[in-house]
Tab-separated table of C-alpha atoms in Angstrom:
chain	number	residue	atom	x	y	z
A	136	LYS	CA	41.013	3.616	5.188
A	137	LEU	CA	38.914	6.753	5.521
A	138	SER	CA	36.126	5.230	3.421
A	139	GLN	CA	36.083	2.004	5.463
A	140	THR	CA	35.965	3.906	8.743
A	141	THR	CA	33.167	6.117	7.484
A	142	HIS	CA	31.143	3.164	6.214
A	143	HIS	CA	31.467	1.406	9.581
A	144	TYR	CA	30.345	4.523	11.440
A	145	ILE	CA	27.467	5.229	9.107
A	146	HIS	CA	26.179	1.654	9.001
A	147	SER	CA	26.345	1.199	12.759
A	148	LYS	CA	24.838	4.574	13.632
A	149	SER	CA	22.200	5.485	11.061
A	150	ILE	CA	19.908	2.524	11.655
A	151	ASN	CA	20.049	3.115	15.423
A	152	MET	CA	20.213	6.893	15.600
A	153	SER	CA	17.757	7.164	18.449
A	154	THR	CA	17.209	5.524	21.814
A	155	SER	CA	13.480	6.278	21.651
A	156	PRO	CA	11.146	3.814	23.438
A	157	LEU	CA	9.501	3.392	20.035
A	158	GLU	CA	12.663	1.574	18.906
A	159	THR	CA	13.028	-0.679	21.928
A	160	LEU	CA	13.021	-4.365	21.033
A	161	SER	CA	12.902	-7.591	23.012
A	162	PRO	CA	16.070	-9.737	22.907
A	163	GLN	CA	14.370	-12.155	20.467
A	164	VAL	CA	13.314	-9.429	18.035
A	165	LEU	CA	16.681	-7.683	18.394
A	166	ALA	CA	18.416	-10.922	17.388
A	167	LEU	CA	16.121	-11.185	14.368
A	168	LYS	CA	16.899	-7.580	13.450
A	169	THR	CA	20.637	-8.239	13.660
A	170	LYS	CA	20.258	-11.284	11.430
A	171	LEU	CA	18.244	-9.272	8.880
A	172	GLU	CA	20.870	-6.495	8.844
A	173	ALA	CA	23.549	-9.064	8.040
A	174	PHE	CA	21.362	-10.606	5.329
A	175	VAL	CA	20.943	-7.231	3.623
A	176	THR	CA	24.620	-6.323	3.873
A	177	GLU	CA	26.146	-9.714	3.052
A	178	HIS	CA	23.649	-11.054	0.521
A	179	CYS	CA	21.267	-8.433	-0.906
A	180	HIS	CA	23.661	-5.550	-1.572
A	181	PRO	CA	26.233	-7.728	-3.368
A	182	ALA	CA	23.424	-9.298	-5.451
A	183	GLU	CA	22.062	-6.010	-6.798
A	184	LYS	CA	24.598	-5.733	-9.632
A	185	GLU	CA	24.014	-9.337	-10.699
A	186	TYR	CA	20.263	-8.660	-10.731
A	187	GLU	CA	20.640	-5.548	-12.888
A	188	ASP	CA	23.176	-7.187	-15.217
A	189	HIS	CA	20.782	-10.066	-15.919
A	190	LEU	CA	18.188	-7.612	-17.249
A	191	HIS	CA	20.591	-5.202	-18.938
A	192	ASN	CA	20.531	-6.606	-22.485
A	193	ARG	CA	16.894	-7.654	-22.515
A	194	ILE	CA	14.531	-5.426	-24.465
A	195	GLY	CA	10.814	-5.268	-25.183
A	196	ALA	CA	8.727	-8.346	-24.404
A	197	ASP	CA	11.844	-10.254	-23.421
A	198	ARG	CA	11.887	-8.291	-20.147
A	199	TRP	CA	8.600	-9.876	-19.058
A	200	THR	CA	9.364	-13.568	-19.578
A	201	ILE	CA	10.122	-16.185	-16.951
A	202	ASP	CA	13.737	-16.212	-18.181
A	203	ALA	CA	14.007	-12.507	-17.356
A	204	ILE	CA	13.739	-13.240	-13.652
A	205	PRO	CA	17.309	-13.091	-12.340
A	206	PRO	CA	18.377	-16.453	-10.839
A	207	VAL	CA	19.952	-14.590	-7.931
A	208	MET	CA	16.455	-13.891	-6.575
A	209	ASN	CA	15.731	-17.577	-6.021
A	210	ARG	CA	19.071	-17.944	-4.268
A	211	LEU	CA	18.209	-15.044	-1.970
A	212	LYS	CA	14.794	-16.565	-1.215
A	213	LYS	CA	16.362	-19.884	-0.264
A	214	GLU	CA	18.835	-18.126	2.000
A	215	ALA	CA	16.067	-16.051	3.650
A	216	LYS	CA	14.057	-19.192	4.327
A	217	ARG	CA	17.116	-20.937	5.722
A	218	GLN	CA	17.792	-18.049	8.109
A	219	GLY	CA	14.174	-17.768	9.300
A	220	LEU	CA	13.579	-14.421	7.573
A	221	TRP	CA	10.536	-15.586	5.583
A	222	ASN	CA	6.980	-14.150	5.830
A	223	LEU	CA	7.910	-11.834	8.693
A	224	PHE	CA	4.885	-9.641	7.898
A	225	LEU	CA	2.332	-12.195	9.139
A	226	PRO	CA	0.639	-10.655	12.180
A	227	HIS	CA	-0.774	-13.842	13.695
A	228	ARG	CA	-0.807	-17.608	13.334
A	229	LEU	CA	-2.009	-19.201	10.132
A	230	PRO	CA	-5.331	-21.079	10.207
A	231	ASP	CA	-5.035	-24.667	11.405
A	232	VAL	CA	-5.653	-26.313	8.041
A	233	ASP	CA	-3.659	-29.062	6.359
A	234	PHE	CA	-2.782	-27.026	3.243
A	235	LEU	CA	-0.967	-24.307	5.267
A	236	PRO	CA	2.065	-26.023	6.825
A	237	LYS	CA	3.658	-24.523	9.908
A	238	ASP	CA	6.964	-23.844	8.137
A	239	LEU	CA	5.240	-21.009	6.243
A	240	SER	CA	4.813	-19.122	9.513
A	241	PRO	CA	7.475	-16.624	10.608
A	242	THR	CA	9.922	-17.477	13.361
A	243	LEU	CA	8.384	-14.680	15.469
A	244	TYR	CA	5.022	-12.945	15.345
A	245	LEU	CA	5.741	-9.222	15.375
A	246	SER	CA	3.703	-6.167	16.305
A	247	ASN	CA	3.244	-3.446	13.681
A	248	ARG	CA	5.909	-1.390	15.455
A	249	GLU	CA	8.397	-4.255	15.592
A	250	TYR	CA	7.801	-5.196	11.972
A	251	GLY	CA	8.118	-1.542	10.992
A	252	ILE	CA	11.660	-1.485	12.386
A	253	LEU	CA	12.521	-4.531	10.281
A	254	CYS	CA	10.921	-2.914	7.221
A	255	GLU	CA	13.420	-0.070	7.498
A	256	ILE	CA	16.224	-2.616	7.145
A	257	MET	CA	14.490	-4.277	4.173
A	258	GLY	CA	14.159	-0.891	2.503
A	259	ARG	CA	17.936	-0.588	2.308
A	260	SER	CA	17.937	-2.960	-0.692
A	261	PHE	CA	15.296	-3.189	-3.418
A	262	LEU	CA	15.872	-6.975	-3.436
A	263	CYS	CA	15.231	-7.654	0.246
A	264	PRO	CA	11.413	-7.347	0.452
A	265	GLU	CA	10.856	-9.901	-2.304
A	266	ALA	CA	13.703	-12.110	-1.026
A	267	CYS	CA	11.927	-12.352	2.359
A	268	ASN	CA	8.467	-12.680	0.741
A	269	CYS	CA	7.537	-9.358	2.316
A	270	GLY	CA	7.098	-7.240	-0.808
A	271	ALA	CA	4.150	-5.243	-2.112
A	272	PRO	CA	1.539	-5.880	-3.340
A	273	ASP	CA	1.783	-9.512	-2.221
A	274	THR	CA	1.794	-8.876	1.532
A	275	GLY	CA	-1.446	-6.872	1.374
A	276	ASN	CA	-3.083	-9.440	-0.887
A	277	MET	CA	-1.989	-12.310	1.375
A	278	GLU	CA	-3.535	-10.541	4.357
A	279	VAL	CA	-6.789	-10.114	2.392
A	280	PHE	CA	-6.902	-13.830	1.589
A	281	LEU	CA	-5.898	-14.677	5.163
A	282	ASN	CA	-8.526	-12.458	6.827
A	283	HIS	CA	-11.361	-12.544	4.297
A	284	GLY	CA	-10.773	-15.419	1.870
A	285	THR	CA	-12.676	-18.681	1.740
A	286	LEU	CA	-10.882	-21.976	2.319
A	287	GLU	CA	-10.977	-22.562	-1.432
A	288	GLN	CA	-9.376	-19.166	-2.121
A	289	GLN	CA	-6.763	-19.730	0.560
A	290	LYS	CA	-5.843	-23.126	-0.853
A	291	LYS	CA	-5.699	-21.877	-4.451
A	292	TYR	CA	-3.947	-18.545	-3.896
A	293	LEU	CA	-2.789	-17.972	-0.323
A	294	ARG	CA	-0.714	-21.148	-0.058
A	295	PRO	CA	1.451	-20.520	-3.162
A	296	LEU	CA	1.769	-16.819	-2.262
A	297	LEU	CA	3.033	-17.714	1.206
A	298	ASP	CA	5.411	-20.182	-0.371
A	299	GLY	CA	6.704	-17.540	-2.794
A	300	THR	CA	5.979	-19.643	-5.883
A	301	ILE	CA	3.507	-17.141	-7.404
A	302	ARG	CA	2.931	-13.391	-7.232
A	303	SER	CA	-0.193	-11.217	-7.339
A	304	ALA	CA	-1.568	-7.778	-8.212
A	305	PHE	CA	-4.123	-5.351	-6.771
A	306	LEU	CA	-6.109	-3.498	-9.452
A	307	MET	CA	-7.768	-0.278	-8.288
A	308	THR	CA	-6.509	2.776	-10.196
A	309	GLU	CA	-8.171	3.607	-13.532
A	310	PRO	CA	-6.943	5.727	-16.459
A	311	ASP	CA	-10.238	7.495	-17.228
A	312	VAL	CA	-11.188	8.801	-13.762
A	313	ALA	CA	-9.508	10.414	-10.762
A	314	SER	CA	-9.038	7.239	-8.751
A	315	SER	CA	-7.925	9.061	-5.589
A	316	ASP	CA	-11.696	9.274	-5.013
A	317	ALA	CA	-12.675	5.609	-4.938
A	318	THR	CA	-16.310	6.450	-5.625
A	319	ASN	CA	-15.256	7.377	-9.180
A	320	ILE	CA	-14.301	3.795	-10.006
A	321	GLU	CA	-16.016	2.731	-13.253
A	322	THR	CA	-15.007	-0.914	-13.560
A	323	SER	CA	-18.299	-2.787	-13.305
A	324	LEU	CA	-19.256	-6.178	-11.886
A	325	SER	CA	-22.634	-7.028	-13.373
A	326	LYS	CA	-24.702	-9.561	-11.491
A	327	MET	CA	-27.171	-11.867	-13.175
A	328	ILE	CA	-29.011	-15.090	-12.441
A	329	VAL	CA	-28.851	-17.718	-15.170
A	330	ASN	CA	-30.683	-21.010	-14.749
A	331	GLY	CA	-30.945	-20.371	-11.030
A	332	LYS	CA	-27.200	-19.729	-10.630
A	333	VAL	CA	-25.523	-16.414	-9.854
A	334	LYS	CA	-23.046	-15.181	-12.447
A	335	TYR	CA	-20.961	-12.001	-12.683
A	336	ILE	CA	-19.528	-10.177	-15.714
A	337	LEU	CA	-16.468	-7.985	-15.133
A	338	ASN	CA	-15.696	-5.068	-17.449
A	339	GLY	CA	-13.261	-2.185	-17.137
A	340	LYS	CA	-9.801	-0.724	-17.517
A	341	LYS	CA	-7.091	-0.380	-14.883
A	342	TRP	CA	-3.587	0.998	-14.855
A	343	TRP	CA	-0.639	1.251	-12.511
A	344	SER	CA	-1.364	-2.414	-11.849
A	345	THR	CA	1.882	-3.167	-10.056
A	346	GLY	CA	3.091	-6.715	-10.597
A	347	ALA	CA	0.609	-7.541	-13.344
A	348	MET	CA	3.405	-7.793	-15.920
A	349	ASP	CA	5.325	-10.318	-13.811
A	350	PRO	CA	5.221	-13.765	-15.461
A	351	ARG	CA	4.798	-15.277	-11.971
A	352	CYS	CA	1.647	-13.224	-11.299
A	353	LYS	CA	-1.298	-15.647	-11.231
A	354	VAL	CA	-4.122	-13.705	-9.542
A	355	ALA	CA	-5.349	-10.129	-9.304
A	356	LEU	CA	-7.626	-8.647	-6.682
A	357	VAL	CA	-9.862	-6.255	-8.598
A	358	LEU	CA	-11.930	-3.422	-7.101
A	359	ALA	CA	-15.179	-3.002	-9.062
A	360	LYS	CA	-18.550	-1.321	-8.685
A	361	MET	CA	-21.649	-3.510	-8.491
A	362	ASP	CA	-24.131	-3.298	-11.372
A	363	TYR	CA	-27.613	-4.681	-10.670
A	364	SER	CA	-29.244	-3.516	-13.919
A	365	HIS	CA	-29.686	-6.988	-15.430
A	366	PRO	CA	-33.398	-7.926	-15.588
A	367	SER	CA	-32.829	-11.114	-13.618
A	368	VAL	CA	-31.807	-9.140	-10.502
A	369	SER	CA	-32.964	-5.545	-11.070
A	370	LYS	CA	-36.394	-6.038	-9.532
A	371	SER	CA	-35.033	-7.203	-6.212
A	372	LYS	CA	-32.552	-4.344	-6.196
A	373	SER	CA	-34.835	-1.524	-7.276
A	374	ASN	CA	-36.214	-0.593	-3.848
A	375	PRO	CA	-33.869	-1.802	-1.117
A	376	SER	CA	-35.222	-1.381	2.389
A	377	GLU	CA	-33.347	0.991	4.673
A	378	GLY	CA	-30.513	-0.676	6.554
A	379	SER	CA	-30.612	-3.840	4.447
A	380	ASP	CA	-27.581	-5.323	2.721
A	381	ASP	CA	-29.041	-4.159	-0.583
A	382	ALA	CA	-29.279	-0.598	0.706
A	383	VAL	CA	-25.669	-0.719	1.814
A	384	ALA	CA	-24.642	-1.986	-1.620
A	385	ALA	CA	-26.463	0.929	-3.205
A	386	GLY	CA	-24.353	3.487	-1.325
A	387	SER	CA	-21.309	5.218	-2.815
A	388	HIS	CA	-18.822	3.090	-0.859
A	389	GLY	CA	-20.996	0.034	-0.353
A	390	ALA	CA	-21.267	-0.450	-4.109
A	391	HIS	CA	-17.655	-1.613	-4.295
A	392	THR	CA	-16.719	-5.266	-4.416
A	393	VAL	CA	-13.363	-7.068	-4.594
A	394	VAL	CA	-13.032	-10.159	-6.777
A	395	ALA	CA	-10.140	-12.576	-7.278
A	396	VAL	CA	-9.475	-12.896	-11.011
A	397	PRO	CA	-7.050	-15.398	-12.593
A	398	MET	CA	-4.461	-13.467	-14.602
A	399	GLU	CA	-5.044	-15.540	-17.749
A	400	LYS	CA	-8.458	-13.846	-18.065
A	401	ILE	CA	-6.959	-10.318	-18.031
A	402	GLN	CA	-5.648	-8.596	-21.163
A	403	MET	CA	-2.362	-6.682	-20.949
A	404	VAL	CA	-2.438	-3.396	-22.872
A	405	ARG	CA	1.068	-2.066	-22.185
A	406	ALA	CA	3.847	-1.782	-19.649
A	407	LEU	CA	4.111	1.579	-17.893
A	408	THR	CA	7.337	3.315	-16.940
A	409	VAL	CA	8.107	5.360	-13.837
A	410	PHE	CA	10.284	8.299	-14.892
A	411	GLY	CA	11.647	5.987	-17.581
A	412	TYR	CA	12.145	2.916	-15.327
A	413	ASP	CA	10.012	-0.094	-16.249
A	414	ASP	CA	10.834	-2.012	-13.040
A	415	ALA	CA	11.043	-5.278	-15.000
A	416	PRO	CA	10.404	-8.126	-14.512
A	417	HIS	CA	7.819	-7.036	-11.900
A	418	GLY	CA	6.638	-3.813	-13.473
A	419	HIS	CA	3.417	-1.863	-13.788
A	420	ALA	CA	0.711	-2.376	-16.412
A	421	GLU	CA	-2.332	-0.931	-18.079
A	422	ILE	CA	-4.880	-3.733	-18.460
A	423	LYS	CA	-8.332	-4.425	-19.898
A	424	MET	CA	-11.089	-6.696	-18.665
A	425	ASP	CA	-13.665	-7.489	-21.348
A	426	ASN	CA	-16.713	-9.512	-20.342
A	427	ILE	CA	-14.837	-11.725	-17.896
A	428	GLU	CA	-17.228	-14.350	-16.504
A	429	LEU	CA	-16.916	-15.063	-12.773
A	430	ASP	CA	-18.988	-16.900	-10.183
A	431	GLU	CA	-19.603	-16.447	-6.469
A	432	SER	CA	-16.382	-18.292	-5.590
A	433	CYS	CA	-14.423	-15.274	-6.859
A	434	LEU	CA	-16.002	-12.789	-4.412
A	435	ILE	CA	-13.869	-11.644	-1.493
A	436	LEU	CA	-16.027	-11.353	1.641
A	437	GLY	CA	-19.160	-10.718	-0.455
A	438	GLU	CA	-20.858	-8.008	-2.475
A	439	GLY	CA	-20.424	-4.436	-1.312
A	440	LYS	CA	-17.400	-5.132	0.902
A	441	GLY	CA	-14.752	-3.702	-1.413
A	442	PHE	CA	-14.165	-0.404	0.342
A	443	GLU	CA	-13.854	-2.130	3.715
A	444	ILE	CA	-11.287	-4.539	2.257
A	445	ALA	CA	-9.317	-1.790	0.501
A	446	GLN	CA	-9.128	0.325	3.666
A	447	SER	CA	-8.063	-2.581	5.889
A	448	ARG	CA	-5.410	-3.468	3.325
A	449	LEU	CA	-3.967	0.045	3.058
A	450	GLY	CA	-3.682	0.832	6.780
A	451	PRO	CA	-0.892	-1.418	8.099
A	452	GLY	CA	0.488	-1.615	4.552
A	453	ARG	CA	1.370	2.061	4.719
A	454	ILE	CA	3.571	1.356	7.737
A	455	HIS	CA	5.527	-1.097	5.592
A	456	HIS	CA	5.897	1.385	2.699
A	457	CYS	CA	6.923	4.266	4.952
A	458	MET	CA	9.493	2.326	6.924
A	459	ARG	CA	10.990	0.897	3.741
A	460	ALA	CA	11.157	4.487	2.514
A	461	VAL	CA	13.035	5.410	5.690
A	462	GLY	CA	15.478	2.569	5.053
A	463	LEU	CA	16.065	3.694	1.478
A	464	ALA	CA	16.540	7.296	2.618
A	465	ALA	CA	18.992	6.118	5.298
A	466	ARG	CA	21.078	4.335	2.673
A	467	CYS	CA	21.111	7.438	0.475
A	468	TYR	CA	22.039	9.566	3.504
A	469	GLU	CA	24.976	7.276	4.192
A	470	LEU	CA	26.120	7.599	0.593
A	471	MET	CA	25.914	11.375	0.953
A	472	LEU	CA	28.070	11.323	4.082
A	473	ASP	CA	30.603	9.025	2.461
A	474	ARG	CA	30.784	11.184	-0.658
A	475	SER	CA	31.122	14.415	1.343
A	476	ILE	CA	34.081	13.042	3.286
A	477	LYS	CA	35.967	11.643	0.281
A	478	ARG	CA	35.494	14.430	-2.312
A	479	GLU	CA	37.242	17.799	-2.308
A	480	THR	CA	36.448	21.146	-3.914
A	481	PHE	CA	38.272	24.475	-3.553
A	482	GLY	CA	40.834	23.030	-1.176
A	483	LYS	CA	38.365	21.498	1.279
A	484	ARG	CA	36.352	18.341	1.584
A	485	LEU	CA	32.681	18.742	0.713
A	486	CYS	CA	31.706	18.101	4.342
A	487	GLN	CA	33.716	21.183	5.366
A	488	HIS	CA	31.647	23.539	3.221
A	489	GLY	CA	28.772	25.256	4.981
A	490	GLY	CA	26.220	24.395	2.290
A	491	CYS	CA	27.004	20.680	2.487
A	492	GLN	CA	26.950	20.743	6.268
A	493	GLU	CA	23.473	22.268	6.143
A	494	MET	CA	22.275	19.467	3.843
A	495	ILE	CA	23.726	16.834	6.182
A	496	ALA	CA	22.084	18.383	9.248
A	497	ASP	CA	18.707	18.804	7.523
A	498	SER	CA	18.828	15.215	6.265
A	499	ARG	CA	19.604	13.825	9.700
A	500	ALA	CA	16.612	15.721	11.114
A	501	ASP	CA	14.312	14.602	8.274
A	502	LEU	CA	15.398	10.985	8.686
A	503	GLU	CA	14.710	10.991	12.396
A	504	MET	CA	11.324	12.681	11.927
A	505	ALA	CA	10.262	10.191	9.268
A	506	ARG	CA	11.305	7.215	11.369
A	507	LEU	CA	9.632	8.320	14.598
A	508	LEU	CA	6.451	9.514	12.881
A	509	THR	CA	6.012	6.094	11.320
A	510	LEU	CA	6.853	4.099	14.436
A	511	SER	CA	4.484	6.290	16.459
A	512	CYS	CA	1.744	5.448	13.946
A	513	ALA	CA	2.620	1.754	14.084
A	514	SER	CA	2.436	1.819	17.862
A	515	ALA	CA	-0.972	3.493	17.672
A	516	ILE	CA	-2.263	0.766	15.332
A	517	ASP	CA	-1.026	-1.848	17.797
A	518	ASN	CA	-2.843	-0.103	20.658
A	519	VAL	CA	-6.104	1.206	19.147
A	520	GLY	CA	-6.354	-0.458	15.729
A	521	ALA	CA	-6.168	1.023	12.239
A	522	ASN	CA	-9.469	2.886	12.566
A	523	GLY	CA	-8.382	4.526	15.805
A	524	ALA	CA	-5.072	5.543	14.234
A	525	ARG	CA	-6.622	6.889	11.032
A	526	ASP	CA	-5.256	10.397	11.558
A	527	GLN	CA	-1.705	9.163	12.060
A	528	ILE	CA	-1.943	6.825	9.068
A	529	SER	CA	-2.976	9.727	6.835
A	530	LEU	CA	-0.225	11.871	8.348
A	531	ILE	CA	2.608	9.486	7.471
A	532	LYS	CA	1.145	8.839	4.018
A	533	TYR	CA	2.132	12.326	2.903
A	534	ALA	CA	4.797	13.415	5.417
A	535	VAL	CA	7.192	10.450	5.265
A	536	PRO	CA	7.598	10.179	1.463
A	537	GLU	CA	8.184	13.927	1.326
A	538	LEU	CA	10.811	13.774	4.091
A	539	ALA	CA	12.530	10.792	2.444
A	540	PHE	CA	12.436	12.491	-0.952
A	541	ARG	CA	14.222	15.552	0.442
A	542	ILE	CA	16.990	13.367	1.864
A	543	ILE	CA	17.499	11.513	-1.431
A	544	ASP	CA	17.405	14.745	-3.421
A	545	ARG	CA	20.176	16.238	-1.255
A	546	SER	CA	22.241	13.092	-1.703
A	547	VAL	CA	21.847	13.429	-5.480
A	548	GLN	CA	23.038	17.024	-5.249
A	549	VAL	CA	26.137	16.112	-3.236
A	550	HIS	CA	27.003	13.389	-5.752
A	551	GLY	CA	26.700	15.750	-8.703
A	552	GLY	CA	26.607	13.994	-12.066
A	553	ALA	CA	27.164	10.626	-10.418
A	554	GLY	CA	23.884	11.060	-8.568
A	555	VAL	CA	21.746	10.948	-11.706
A	556	CYS	CA	23.415	8.010	-13.468
A	557	GLN	CA	23.305	4.247	-12.999
A	558	ASP	CA	26.497	4.079	-10.918
A	559	PHE	CA	24.580	4.785	-7.712
A	560	PRO	CA	21.042	3.803	-6.559
A	561	LEU	CA	20.125	7.475	-6.103
A	562	ALA	CA	18.345	8.197	-9.400
A	563	ARG	CA	16.078	5.155	-9.099
A	564	ALA	CA	15.473	5.957	-5.432
A	565	LEU	CA	14.465	9.508	-6.305
A	566	ALA	CA	12.023	8.340	-8.980
A	567	GLY	CA	10.477	5.749	-6.675
A	568	MET	CA	10.119	8.119	-3.747
A	569	ARG	CA	8.502	10.814	-5.860
A	570	THR	CA	6.036	8.216	-7.126
A	571	LEU	CA	5.157	7.159	-3.588
A	572	ARG	CA	3.573	10.573	-3.067
A	573	ILE	CA	0.952	9.526	-5.628
A	574	ALA	CA	0.846	5.728	-5.354
A	575	ASP	CA	-1.609	5.587	-2.448
A	576	GLY	CA	-3.451	8.781	-3.326
A	577	PRO	CA	-2.034	12.282	-3.752
A	578	ASP	CA	-0.688	14.269	-0.811
A	579	ALA	CA	-3.706	16.595	-0.955
A	580	VAL	CA	-6.136	13.760	-0.204
A	581	HIS	CA	-4.240	12.712	2.926
A	582	LYS	CA	-3.831	16.318	4.096
A	583	ARG	CA	-7.595	16.737	3.637
A	584	THR	CA	-8.205	13.714	5.860
A	585	VAL	CA	-5.812	14.930	8.543
A	586	ALA	CA	-7.320	18.423	8.528
A	587	ARG	CA	-10.889	17.145	8.769
A	588	LEU	CA	-10.058	14.868	11.694
A	589	GLU	CA	-8.175	17.645	13.486
A	590	VAL	CA	-11.061	20.093	13.019
A	591	ARG	CA	-13.534	17.461	14.223
A	592	LYS	CA	-11.503	16.906	17.397
A	593	ALA	CA	-11.267	20.670	17.973
A	594	VAL	CA	-15.026	21.078	17.594
A	595	GLN	CA	-15.711	18.196	19.969
A	596	MET	CA	-13.331	19.670	22.536
A	597	ALA	CA	-14.961	23.089	22.245
A	598	GLN	CA	-18.432	21.579	22.680
A	599	SER	CA	-17.350	19.617	25.726
A	600	ARG	CA	-16.428	22.884	27.457
A	601	LEU	CA	-19.873	24.355	27.013
């Protein structure tokens, strides 16, 4: 009885801890939120064990086959579609073209702030984002195809991605350079003109290619650096005039280009593990690209637009990651509360010991800070755009994963040995949250950005007083 009462209190309170205006929702969005909460509780949480059991006895290459995909995921997807919880990330209407039917659109078009609140709920189960077709890296890639793709690219890749029949990858990080500085990227896209036609040759190595191991992954967006050294194009590129497109392409950021590459052309080197977890059947890979021939139809937006695409992709996407992190931390916080009430040491329940009370209080504060920081950033993006909210985006990139990590770590401590084994989601959550502090660049890079912007504002304010 105590456990049931605690669970009811925790579940009803932790998602709605605050009455902040940042969490205010219209009746329509509130109804959608309620429906999503029920979907996670009634469908996703019970399915987690079935998902894990399906993969339990599979080893080696068998973990990356189409048969390794747990059937429960397709059942969850069908249920999400039936309930109108599909493609909720889409920020605006789909183009009016015959190959993008209206039933692929979400039931409501949400602001970044509204969708952020729903992302917190999705983060409470590792199955929910994919079940609702709102998982990374697919959402970011779909937005790239939607905003920058040609009709041919949208028909070939965007349609099946929106329908959830294929998956995708985004290849940026490289093993041989510090990829937190995008100007270090060495993967090359060599341009040449053969018989009057433009051709490109792609060469390079990437790793931490999330989703590339998935047997459903059919396309990768690859960030590469333009190479104009081939004799057929080098003359026209040798002395670009100032301000021209060629001059832009010659710059450190303008040299980057994004191309859509069919996965059958990419060579898998190995699967990578995250603190021992391989995250099969989705996973992370090290890959090679040896002399892959591409044509102009594979370019996204054009030559030299890679940095622009990468930045637009990572802005709102960070809201999604951070709010899912808040949801995961909230679930771990609830487990900590439940454990502290049920377990006893030295004649008292854990929650009656001062040390445990301190961890509960600190976790509540961290959870609220993480949530409101992210929703404040989402609201800023809604009001002034991603460029105008650059300081807040960089702030949540390092602050929120650190806050969430502290909550999960305390929950592990309260659970003792149970916290580091497979009986609870805490160990996997801890590994994933620690990784998030690197996945979109290390904390130091984001702190550098925040500091520079703050100093710039201070200097401008000081100058305005003169």
